[in-house]
mmCIF file of C-alpha atoms in Angstrom:
data_model
loop_
_atom_site.group_PDB
_atom_site.id
_atom_site.type_symbol
_atom_site.label_atom_id
_atom_site.label_comp_id
_atom_site.label_asym_id
_atom_site.label_seq_id
_atom_site.Cartn_x
_atom_site.Cartn_y
_atom_site.Cartn_z
ATOM 1 C CA MET R 1 84.335 65.682 79.857
ATOM 2 C CA ARG R 2 84.582 69.443 80.654
ATOM 3 C CA LYS R 3 87.686 69.986 78.746
ATOM 4 C CA GLN R 4 86.381 68.205 76.047
ATOM 5 C CA LEU R 5 83.301 70.559 75.916
ATOM 6 C CA TYR R 6 86.006 73.545 76.191
ATOM 7 C CA VAL R 7 87.775 72.276 72.887
ATOM 8 C CA THR R 8 84.811 71.724 71.008
ATOM 9 C CA VAL R 9 83.168 75.432 71.759
ATOM 10 C CA LEU R 10 86.789 76.893 70.956
ATOM 11 C CA SER R 11 86.732 75.196 67.728
ATOM 12 C CA ILE R 12 83.531 76.317 66.854
ATOM 13 C CA ALA R 13 84.514 79.887 67.609
ATOM 14 C CA LEU R 14 87.874 79.526 65.542
ATOM 15 C CA GLY R 15 85.582 77.848 62.824
ATOM 16 C CA LEU R 16 83.172 80.973 62.880
ATOM 17 C CA THR R 17 85.764 83.212 61.895
ATOM 18 C CA ALA R 18 88.543 81.506 60.427
ATOM 19 C CA ALA R 19 86.877 81.984 56.543
ATOM 20 C CA GLY R 20 86.994 85.845 57.650
ATOM 21 C CA VAL R 21 89.745 87.071 59.314
ATOM 22 C CA GLN R 22 91.895 88.554 56.666
ATOM 23 C CA ALA R 23 89.631 91.051 54.916
ATOM 24 C CA GLU R 24 89.764 91.442 51.285
ATOM 25 C CA GLU R 25 91.863 94.223 49.711
ATOM 26 C CA ASN R 26 89.132 95.999 48.007
ATOM 27 C CA LYS R 27 86.785 95.979 51.171
ATOM 28 C CA PRO R 28 86.875 98.032 54.172
ATOM 29 C CA VAL R 29 87.954 96.448 57.586
ATOM 30 C CA LEU R 30 84.682 96.147 59.972
ATOM 31 C CA SER R 31 84.297 96.550 63.468
ATOM 32 C CA PRO R 32 82.722 94.092 65.303
ATOM 33 C CA LYS R 33 80.661 95.232 68.813
ATOM 34 C CA SER R 34 81.542 93.850 72.304
ATOM 35 C CA PRO R 35 80.420 90.454 73.127
ATOM 36 C CA VAL R 36 76.566 90.425 74.285
ATOM 37 C CA ASN R 37 77.366 88.583 77.516
ATOM 38 C CA SER R 38 81.084 89.396 78.254
ATOM 39 C CA VAL R 39 83.465 92.184 77.922
ATOM 40 C CA ASP R 40 86.236 93.008 75.434
ATOM 41 C CA GLY R 41 89.358 94.834 75.801
ATOM 42 C CA VAL R 42 88.579 97.857 73.950
ATOM 43 C CA LEU R 43 87.987 101.374 76.181
ATOM 44 C CA TYR R 44 86.275 104.306 75.152
ATOM 45 C CA PRO R 45 88.732 107.332 73.796
ATOM 46 C CA LYS R 46 88.396 110.561 75.741
ATOM 47 C CA GLY R 47 84.881 112.156 75.670
ATOM 48 C CA GLN R 48 83.173 109.143 73.732
ATOM 49 C CA VAL R 49 79.558 108.275 75.690
ATOM 50 C CA GLY R 50 77.938 105.019 75.907
ATOM 51 C CA ILE R 51 74.361 104.367 76.706
ATOM 52 C CA ILE R 52 73.228 100.699 77.210
ATOM 53 C CA PHE R 53 69.813 99.161 78.188
ATOM 54 C CA LYS R 54 70.485 95.469 78.807
ATOM 55 C CA SER R 55 68.012 93.041 80.335
ATOM 56 C CA VAL R 56 68.713 89.472 81.328
ATOM 57 C CA LEU R 57 65.924 87.164 81.765
ATOM 58 C CA MET R 58 65.997 83.535 83.467
ATOM 59 C CA ASN R 59 63.670 80.998 84.591
ATOM 60 C CA LYS R 60 65.191 78.446 87.329
ATOM 61 C CA ASP R 61 62.665 75.582 87.033
ATOM 62 C CA ALA R 62 64.846 72.760 88.306
ATOM 63 C CA THR R 63 66.845 71.571 91.187
ATOM 64 C CA TYR R 64 70.505 70.480 90.995
ATOM 65 C CA ASP R 65 72.776 68.647 93.341
ATOM 66 C CA GLY R 66 76.178 68.993 91.754
ATOM 67 C CA ASN R 67 75.513 68.466 87.922
ATOM 68 C CA SER R 68 72.450 65.765 88.871
ATOM 69 C CA ASP R 69 68.716 67.185 88.427
ATOM 70 C CA ILE R 70 66.839 66.204 91.838
ATOM 71 C CA SER R 71 64.065 67.983 90.990
ATOM 72 C CA PRO R 72 61.592 65.195 91.850
ATOM 73 C CA LYS R 73 63.066 64.009 94.841
ATOM 74 C CA SER R 74 63.631 67.742 96.282
ATOM 75 C CA ASN R 75 61.525 69.686 98.449
ATOM 76 C CA ALA R 76 62.970 72.988 97.143
ATOM 77 C CA PRO R 77 60.961 75.674 95.311
ATOM 78 C CA LYS R 78 59.381 74.552 92.232
ATOM 79 C CA GLU R 79 60.418 77.726 90.326
ATOM 80 C CA LYS R 80 61.990 80.924 90.456
ATOM 81 C CA GLU R 81 61.801 83.503 87.673
ATOM 82 C CA ILE R 82 64.643 86.611 87.679
ATOM 83 C CA SER R 83 64.567 89.359 85.457
ATOM 84 C CA VAL R 84 67.339 92.490 85.579
ATOM 85 C CA TYR R 85 67.037 95.400 83.769
ATOM 86 C CA ASN R 86 70.335 97.311 83.721
ATOM 87 C CA LEU R 87 70.886 100.846 82.635
ATOM 88 C CA ILE R 88 74.856 100.923 82.065
ATOM 89 C CA GLY R 89 76.873 104.239 81.020
ATOM 90 C CA ARG R 90 80.442 104.579 79.723
ATOM 91 C CA TYR R 91 82.341 107.731 79.395
ATOM 92 C CA GLY R 92 85.891 107.998 78.065
ATOM 93 C CA LEU R 93 86.991 110.026 81.179
ATOM 94 C CA PHE R 94 90.653 110.839 80.345
ATOM 95 C CA GLU R 95 92.978 109.368 77.687
ATOM 96 C CA ASN R 96 93.366 105.815 78.132
ATOM 97 C CA VAL R 97 91.039 106.014 81.254
ATOM 98 C CA GLU R 98 86.895 105.079 80.960
ATOM 99 C CA VAL R 99 84.503 105.255 84.017
ATOM 100 C CA LYS R 100 81.515 102.863 84.084
ATOM 101 C CA PHE R 101 78.459 102.652 86.117
ATOM 102 C CA LYS R 102 75.615 100.306 86.085
ATOM 103 C CA ILE R 103 72.389 100.741 87.744
ATOM 104 C CA PRO R 104 69.973 97.282 87.901
ATOM 105 C CA TYR R 105 66.164 97.183 88.526
ATOM 106 C CA LYS R 106 65.170 93.503 89.483
ATOM 107 C CA GLU R 107 62.619 91.654 89.587
ATOM 108 C CA MET R 108 61.941 87.961 91.147
ATOM 109 C CA SER R 109 59.045 85.515 91.880
ATOM 110 C CA ILE R 110 58.988 82.118 93.443
ATOM 111 C CA GLU R 111 56.533 79.231 93.386
ATOM 112 C CA ARG R 112 56.590 76.513 95.731
ATOM 113 C CA GLU R 113 54.912 73.152 95.909
ATOM 114 C CA ALA R 114 51.799 73.036 97.951
ATOM 115 C CA PRO R 115 50.904 72.584 100.809
ATOM 116 C CA VAL R 116 53.243 75.286 102.042
ATOM 117 C CA SER R 117 52.263 78.418 104.263
ATOM 118 C CA SER R 118 53.564 81.039 101.339
ATOM 119 C CA PRO R 119 53.302 79.076 97.892
ATOM 120 C CA GLU R 120 54.055 82.099 95.859
ATOM 121 C CA PHE R 121 55.855 85.575 96.739
ATOM 122 C CA ASP R 122 57.659 88.217 94.668
ATOM 123 C CA ASN R 123 60.081 91.237 95.018
ATOM 124 C CA SER R 124 60.899 94.018 92.545
ATOM 125 C CA GLY R 125 62.738 97.333 92.910
ATOM 126 C CA LEU R 126 66.175 99.156 92.258
ATOM 127 C CA ALA R 127 68.981 96.767 93.154
ATOM 128 C CA ASP R 128 72.488 96.996 94.059
ATOM 129 C CA SER R 129 74.440 99.471 91.416
ATOM 130 C CA THR R 130 78.142 99.135 90.535
ATOM 131 C CA VAL R 131 80.740 101.687 89.448
ATOM 132 C CA TRP R 132 84.178 100.859 87.392
ATOM 133 C CA LEU R 133 87.270 102.973 86.405
ATOM 134 C CA ARG R 134 89.392 101.179 84.206
ATOM 135 C CA TYR R 135 92.696 101.932 82.235
ATOM 136 C CA GLN R 136 93.905 100.832 78.945
ATOM 137 C CA ILE R 137 97.574 99.814 79.177
ATOM 138 C CA LEU R 138 97.942 98.448 75.657
ATOM 139 C CA SER R 139 96.108 99.664 72.420
ATOM 140 C CA GLN R 140 96.295 97.918 68.601
ATOM 141 C CA LYS R 141 95.599 101.440 67.639
ATOM 142 C CA ARG R 142 99.310 102.412 69.142
ATOM 143 C CA LYS R 143 100.695 99.415 67.210
ATOM 144 C CA ASP R 144 100.710 97.213 70.607
ATOM 145 C CA PRO R 145 99.790 93.351 69.866
ATOM 146 C CA VAL R 146 96.655 93.547 71.647
ATOM 147 C CA PHE R 147 93.988 95.604 73.481
ATOM 148 C CA LEU R 148 94.578 95.282 77.163
ATOM 149 C CA TRP R 149 92.802 97.117 80.168
ATOM 150 C CA ALA R 150 93.019 96.519 84.167
ATOM 151 C CA GLY R 151 90.438 98.210 86.403
ATOM 152 C CA ALA R 152 88.925 98.210 90.007
ATOM 153 C CA GLY R 153 85.039 98.560 90.593
ATOM 154 C CA LEU R 154 82.549 98.590 93.692
ATOM 155 C CA ASN R 155 79.230 97.020 94.076
ATOM 156 C CA ILE R 156 77.084 99.765 96.147
ATOM 157 C CA PRO R 157 74.153 99.095 98.337
ATOM 158 C CA THR R 158 71.435 100.821 96.529
ATOM 159 C CA GLY R 159 68.881 97.679 96.965
ATOM 160 C CA GLU R 160 66.280 96.977 99.681
ATOM 161 C CA THR R 161 67.087 94.427 101.780
ATOM 162 C CA ASP R 162 63.914 94.504 104.408
ATOM 163 C CA ALA R 163 61.083 92.809 102.071
ATOM 164 C CA LYS R 164 58.758 90.970 103.759
ATOM 165 C CA THR R 165 56.022 88.532 103.373
ATOM 166 C CA ASN R 166 52.981 88.035 105.664
ATOM 167 C CA GLY R 167 54.982 90.038 107.993
ATOM 168 C CA LYS R 168 58.253 87.604 107.847
ATOM 169 C CA LEU R 169 61.621 88.916 106.377
ATOM 170 C CA ASP R 170 62.338 87.167 103.276
ATOM 171 C CA PRO R 171 65.353 85.082 102.918
ATOM 172 C CA MET R 172 68.451 87.148 101.505
ATOM 173 C CA THR R 173 68.312 85.124 98.055
ATOM 174 C CA MET R 174 64.842 86.950 97.507
ATOM 175 C CA GLN R 175 65.869 90.467 98.609
ATOM 176 C CA VAL R 176 66.763 93.019 95.827
ATOM 177 C CA GLY R 177 69.768 94.343 97.474
ATOM 178 C CA ASP R 178 72.316 92.740 99.917
ATOM 179 C CA GLY R 179 73.421 95.867 102.040
ATOM 180 C CA SER R 180 77.289 95.282 101.515
ATOM 181 C CA TRP R 181 80.164 97.587 99.608
ATOM 182 C CA ASP R 182 82.082 94.903 97.450
ATOM 183 C CA PRO R 183 85.227 95.434 95.997
ATOM 184 C CA ILE R 184 85.873 94.350 92.257
ATOM 185 C CA VAL R 185 89.011 93.857 90.133
ATOM 186 C CA ASP R 186 88.758 92.986 86.712
ATOM 187 C CA ILE R 187 90.975 92.857 83.234
ATOM 188 C CA GLY R 188 90.084 92.702 79.534
ATOM 189 C CA VAL R 189 91.736 91.636 76.416
ATOM 190 C CA THR R 190 91.116 91.615 72.878
ATOM 191 C CA LYS R 191 92.944 90.806 69.552
ATOM 192 C CA LYS R 192 91.535 92.314 66.410
ATOM 193 C CA VAL R 193 92.291 90.386 63.384
ATOM 194 C CA GLY R 194 90.484 91.740 60.275
ATOM 195 C CA ASN R 195 86.986 91.666 60.687
ATOM 196 C CA ALA R 196 86.839 89.523 63.890
ATOM 197 C CA LYS R 197 87.819 90.429 67.773
ATOM 198 C CA PHE R 198 89.182 87.623 70.012
ATOM 199 C CA ASN R 199 88.414 88.455 73.557
ATOM 200 C CA ALA R 200 89.340 87.226 77.379
ATOM 201 C CA TYR R 201 87.815 88.666 80.427
ATOM 202 C CA ALA R 202 88.198 87.997 83.895
ATOM 203 C CA SER R 203 86.800 89.420 87.284
ATOM 204 C CA TYR R 204 86.737 88.714 90.906
ATOM 205 C CA THR R 205 84.053 90.127 93.512
ATOM 206 C CA PHE R 206 85.160 90.218 97.092
ATOM 207 C CA SER R 207 81.783 89.996 99.002
ATOM 208 C CA THR R 208 81.634 91.893 102.296
ATOM 209 C CA GLU R 209 78.890 91.170 105.088
ATOM 210 C CA GLY R 210 75.885 93.133 104.741
ATOM 211 C CA ASP R 211 72.465 93.454 106.071
ATOM 212 C CA ASN R 212 70.440 90.710 108.206
ATOM 213 C CA ASP R 213 74.157 89.115 108.982
ATOM 214 C CA TYR R 214 74.456 87.833 105.582
ATOM 215 C CA ARG R 215 77.474 87.666 103.375
ATOM 216 C CA TRP R 216 77.223 86.181 99.655
ATOM 217 C CA GLY R 217 80.105 84.636 98.681
ATOM 218 C CA ASN R 218 83.116 85.761 96.615
ATOM 219 C CA THR R 219 82.481 85.322 92.763
ATOM 220 C CA PHE R 220 85.142 84.853 89.982
ATOM 221 C CA GLN R 221 84.328 85.250 86.354
ATOM 222 C CA PHE R 222 86.345 83.951 83.250
ATOM 223 C CA ASP R 223 85.032 84.486 79.571
ATOM 224 C CA LEU R 224 86.208 83.840 76.370
ATOM 225 C CA SER R 225 84.427 85.213 73.176
ATOM 226 C CA THR R 226 85.004 85.971 69.581
ATOM 227 C CA VAL R 227 82.615 88.370 67.774
ATOM 228 C CA TYR R 228 82.729 88.600 63.744
ATOM 229 C CA ALA R 229 81.275 91.407 61.385
ATOM 230 C CA LEU R 230 79.710 89.536 58.218
ATOM 231 C CA ASN R 231 79.072 92.971 57.042
ATOM 232 C CA GLU R 232 78.357 96.389 58.039
ATOM 233 C CA TYR R 233 74.840 95.482 59.187
ATOM 234 C CA LEU R 234 75.311 92.335 61.242
ATOM 235 C CA ALA R 235 77.847 90.362 63.202
ATOM 236 C CA ILE R 236 77.923 86.938 65.020
ATOM 237 C CA ASP R 237 79.057 86.179 68.358
ATOM 238 C CA LEU R 238 79.850 83.075 70.365
ATOM 239 C CA GLU R 239 81.183 82.937 73.897
ATOM 240 C CA LEU R 240 82.421 80.511 76.611
ATOM 241 C CA ASN R 241 80.966 82.222 79.882
ATOM 242 C CA ASN R 242 82.255 80.798 83.404
ATOM 243 C CA ILE R 243 81.260 81.766 86.915
ATOM 244 C CA TRP R 244 82.367 80.445 90.231
ATOM 245 C CA LYS R 245 81.044 81.279 93.307
ATOM 246 C CA GLU R 246 81.897 80.480 96.982
ATOM 247 C CA LYS R 247 79.481 79.352 99.642
ATOM 248 C CA ASP R 248 77.412 82.326 101.390
ATOM 249 C CA GLU R 249 77.535 82.843 105.037
ATOM 250 C CA VAL R 250 74.608 83.755 107.462
ATOM 251 C CA ASN R 251 75.802 84.849 111.178
ATOM 252 C CA GLY R 252 79.735 83.785 110.175
ATOM 253 C CA GLN R 253 78.307 80.110 109.094
ATOM 254 C CA SER R 254 78.630 78.629 105.963
ATOM 255 C CA VAL R 255 75.415 77.915 103.911
ATOM 256 C CA GLY R 256 75.628 74.558 102.311
ATOM 257 C CA THR R 257 73.311 75.192 99.532
ATOM 258 C CA THR R 258 74.474 77.892 97.914
ATOM 259 C CA GLY R 259 77.585 78.481 95.564
ATOM 260 C CA GLY R 260 79.305 76.253 93.060
ATOM 261 C CA PHE R 261 80.624 76.488 89.176
ATOM 262 C CA GLN R 262 78.071 77.092 86.111
ATOM 263 C CA SER R 263 79.478 77.368 82.336
ATOM 264 C CA TYR R 264 77.630 78.712 79.154
ATOM 265 C CA ILE R 265 78.102 78.592 75.806
ATOM 266 C CA THR R 266 76.612 81.730 74.492
ATOM 267 C CA PRO R 267 75.761 82.327 70.879
ATOM 268 C CA GLY R 268 74.607 85.675 69.728
ATOM 269 C CA VAL R 269 73.938 88.464 67.138
ATOM 270 C CA HIS R 270 74.316 92.176 66.382
ATOM 271 C CA VAL R 271 72.435 94.318 64.207
ATOM 272 C CA MET R 272 74.234 97.618 63.650
ATOM 273 C CA TRP R 273 73.526 101.047 62.011
ATOM 274 C CA PRO R 274 75.977 101.823 59.338
ATOM 275 C CA GLY R 275 77.604 105.134 59.783
ATOM 276 C CA THR R 276 77.265 105.289 63.982
ATOM 277 C CA LYS R 277 78.267 102.698 66.717
ATOM 278 C CA HIS R 278 75.075 102.064 67.641
ATOM 279 C CA HIS R 279 73.617 98.426 67.904
ATOM 280 C CA LEU R 280 71.144 95.781 68.763
ATOM 281 C CA ALA R 281 72.333 92.484 70.450
ATOM 282 C CA LEU R 282 70.533 89.047 71.326
ATOM 283 C CA GLY R 283 72.231 86.103 73.013
ATOM 284 C CA VAL R 284 70.964 83.138 74.484
ATOM 285 C CA PRO R 285 73.616 81.883 77.490
ATOM 286 C CA ILE R 286 72.904 77.993 77.543
ATOM 287 C CA THR R 287 74.258 75.601 80.302
ATOM 288 C CA ILE R 288 76.804 73.023 79.335
ATOM 289 C CA TYR R 289 78.258 72.234 82.732
ATOM 290 C CA ARG R 290 77.328 73.023 86.423
ATOM 291 C CA ASP R 291 78.808 71.734 89.779
ATOM 292 C CA LEU R 292 76.447 73.465 92.254
ATOM 293 C CA ASN R 293 76.507 72.739 96.327
ATOM 294 C CA GLY R 294 73.100 71.461 95.952
ATOM 295 C CA PRO R 295 70.080 70.926 96.378
ATOM 296 C CA GLN R 296 69.738 74.409 94.326
ATOM 297 C CA LEU R 297 67.397 75.815 91.557
ATOM 298 C CA SER R 298 69.132 76.333 88.216
ATOM 299 C CA GLU R 299 68.161 77.571 85.188
ATOM 300 C CA ASP R 300 69.095 75.516 81.166
ATOM 301 C CA TYR R 301 69.418 78.850 79.654
ATOM 302 C CA ARG R 302 69.137 82.828 79.847
ATOM 303 C CA VAL R 303 67.902 85.570 77.220
ATOM 304 C CA ILE R 304 70.076 89.129 77.225
ATOM 305 C CA LEU R 305 68.893 91.635 75.005
ATOM 306 C CA LYS R 306 70.894 94.791 74.603
ATOM 307 C CA ALA R 307 70.857 98.173 73.022
ATOM 308 C CA ALA R 308 73.484 100.547 72.802
ATOM 309 C CA PHE R 309 74.153 103.771 71.677
ATOM 310 C CA VAL R 310 77.436 105.537 71.498
ATOM 311 C CA PHE R 311 77.945 109.063 70.734
#
């Protein structure tokens, strides 16, 4: 089943771009932007600056064990809303070297079925920040066959981990931070053909133990995407986003109802300003497969909004 889904998604992606991958001789070749829910293989040149505002909104309103919705049979929380607002900066530090940072603000609320002692509680605040350093290995601008970069990053514990409800410490899944320093390795590759870009991205986060004797599971992300510029004002986006998380640990013991795999198909649209590198983007990651170590709350879709200003 999973293979059939992947084949279907990739077929759609190829179909969206097949009609326009070769630009007409009397028209300029357009440059589509980065995918809204992933990363491409093109880094900023030396001196270029980007300021990006990106929000991710989700409502986890069903409980899953594996890929089965068990909400009517579960005593798990009824609903969890998560909103993350990211300030992202990118800068071409040297030739072929880019530095990137992300500062997120997170809002979370959870509602439980009565009767329970704490039917509702919420937390918000500055979450854990991330910084990356990346190197452009190959570039089609240098006549290489593809754009390719590799890099490393670090999650920095800037978020609080001591929020309480009714005098009791909230679970770590409701804290805006985790108190750990987590290394990241990632890689991006892009093939630009005419007005289209075909992208692949992968990252792995090595989680360490943070506050409250808690360690989040390591995370592997792998994405495929294609972005096609219809004209100088509009581009369309289609992505396959995959996230695998191992189980969390508390006091060195595995937490059975954490971790698993989730796969999304993300259609998106980009509105561009001619003569500039600025753009707005909207993407809706829709869950097409999940295999969670349940019971866990999960969402059917997310909403991503992005505004990028490049100078």
